[in-house]
Amino acid sequence: MLIERCPFRSLRGIGGLVSLLVSCGTWAEPPRLVVVIAVDQMRADYVDLFAEHYVGGLRRLRDEGAVFTEGHQDHALTWTAPGHATIATGVFPSRHGIVANDFWDRVAQQPVGAVADPATALVGVVGRTGSSPFRLLRLGLGDWLKAQSPGSKVASVSLKDRAAIPLAGKSPDVVYWYDLQTGRFVTSDYYLSALPDWVTAFNAAGFVDRYHGSQWTKLLPAPVYDDSPWRELAGRDPSQYSLFPHALGTPGQLPGRRYYANFRSSPYADLVTLEFAMGLVEHEQLGRDDAPDLLFIGLSAADYIGHRFGPYSHEIHDQFLRLDDYLGDFLAYLDEYVGADRYVVALSADHGALPIPERLADLGIDAARIHPNELLRFIAPVLEAAQARGDLSTKPVLEYRSGPVFRFSGAAPSAADLDALQRAVAARLLEHPQVAAAYTYNDQLRGDVDDEAWADSFGRSFHPDRAPDVTVKLREYQLLREVATGTDHGSPYRYDTHVPIIFFGAGVAAGRHTDRVRTADIAPTLASILGIAVPDDLHGHDLYPFFWYRYGN
Ligand SMILES: [Zn+2]
């Protein structure tokens, strides 16, 4: 009998079909552990760009995994919290509600953080406000699993709360993130009332402090890095070509807040996160029984490094060579502790990044940097004129935050005034040479956006209760950034949306798939592997049919 698709899902629980199961492939049970690794700001091209020297985990994922070469975060506002929430929920920000890292709460009329929760307290340090998923409007993969398999555990860790929390969904067992003030892994009382002893011991064991006074040097000999296609500069000064070695803290001093904050932009921050993740596997007993467990890992160092030095820097090159090494050890650990045929890994990213615009300009590309204050100054005359005409009931305050979006706070003009103000500001912005489009809130609400090519993308980032008054689409390769060096993300363009999507492990057939797929597909695909049902209204689709293992492949 020819079996088109590995049928363990449909056959599970059905007796007497052993021969069918055997003929299907290497395994007939769901994995004991699914690990979702989200590498912050990992561009899709890093999978191949640095591959010549991958010998560890990225090598295994690339060669033995199902590699989707056209994976996209398919929404316009490509920020960290939305990207992670989309991976875990299978829906776009328009539905899961995490539209940006910080957004304007139109109901409360105040700016809010994606995960900051004033009703919670941090656990692990004293007297600080905590974070929770209370603004996440959807259940995620972890919630689906726990609802259908009460014995399953869901755990999450990242340097960033806005990564670990949206990945984990609404009802995980444990979620931890790195506190940049103290260098400790913490949680909030949304999850736990006290840190478990092993976490306290981990924090006391010096995993972070051991690098204080040391240097980040290149892993491999210098010529390896000179093969990079570009040699990005953090700024315009050629003497900044290579800043290696990077000092970590000041020898002779005790580690302090400055060290703990800067530590995040070293590869060792990802190593410590993975060491913590191994602690989670061991102490939460993940993958130890027949109830499948979920482990989310947000690896954030590449984002801090990429922002400072750019995607084609020696620093990013070295970061991914080291991450390859760290992930090699991590996969070897899972082989040993869970069993090589008992776990599945999905690797993706929350967004990509724009190369340093000055370097693009060197190559003849029409790329440039723009300071947000320039846009604010550019629209100021419109506001002044409107007020002089008496069109505005009160003086609006224009703010820029979390991308090229503007909101009017500190003023409560009438609905008609607000509509007129939005239109006037958007019209003015369109006169700026670096602006391609400007969408008003009211037009987006009505779906009346006169820009066919991009309207859908912005629509997927639009939630009516959580949108600014004007959303700007800069022209391609234009970077909105407050500092004169480094780079950013947040646009709907390919350099920000194109991310790796790789599945690896038990039952996954190696291969490359060039179909255009989306990060919203990851959660339904993993649900399919786990054999659990998903909500009917997901934006994402099950990719498992692309790569399920077939006997004889
Ligand atoms: Zn990010």
mmCIF file of C-alpha atoms and ligand atoms in Angstrom, residues 40-41 78-81 84 101 160 162 303 307 350-351 489, ligand 1:
data_model
loop_
_atom_site.group_PDB
_atom_site.id
_atom_site.type_symbol
_atom_site.label_atom_id
_atom_site.label_comp_id
_atom_site.label_asym_id
_atom_site.label_seq_id
_atom_site.Cartn_x
_atom_site.Cartn_y
_atom_site.Cartn_z
ATOM 1 C CA ASP A 40 16.575 37.935 16.853
ATOM 2 C CA GLN A 41 17.427 39.810 13.627
ATOM 3 C CA THR A 78 8.750 44.262 11.466
ATOM 4 C CA TRP A 79 9.600 44.692 15.135
ATOM 5 C CA THR A 80 10.649 42.186 17.751
ATOM 6 C CA ALA A 81 7.505 41.606 19.811
ATOM 7 C CA HIS A 84 7.790 36.557 18.080
ATOM 8 C CA ASN A 101 7.281 46.812 20.676
ATOM 9 C CA LYS A 160 14.290 39.892 26.121
ATOM 10 C CA ARG A 162 9.286 40.905 24.618
ATOM 11 C CA ASP A 303 19.953 41.851 17.280
ATOM 12 C CA HIS A 307 22.042 47.162 15.304
ATOM 13 C CA ASP A 350 11.462 37.884 14.274
ATOM 14 C CA HIS A 351 12.743 40.143 11.463
ATOM 15 C CA HIS A 489 14.518 47.152 10.932
HETATM 16 ZN ZN ZN B 1 14.127 41.725 17.147
#
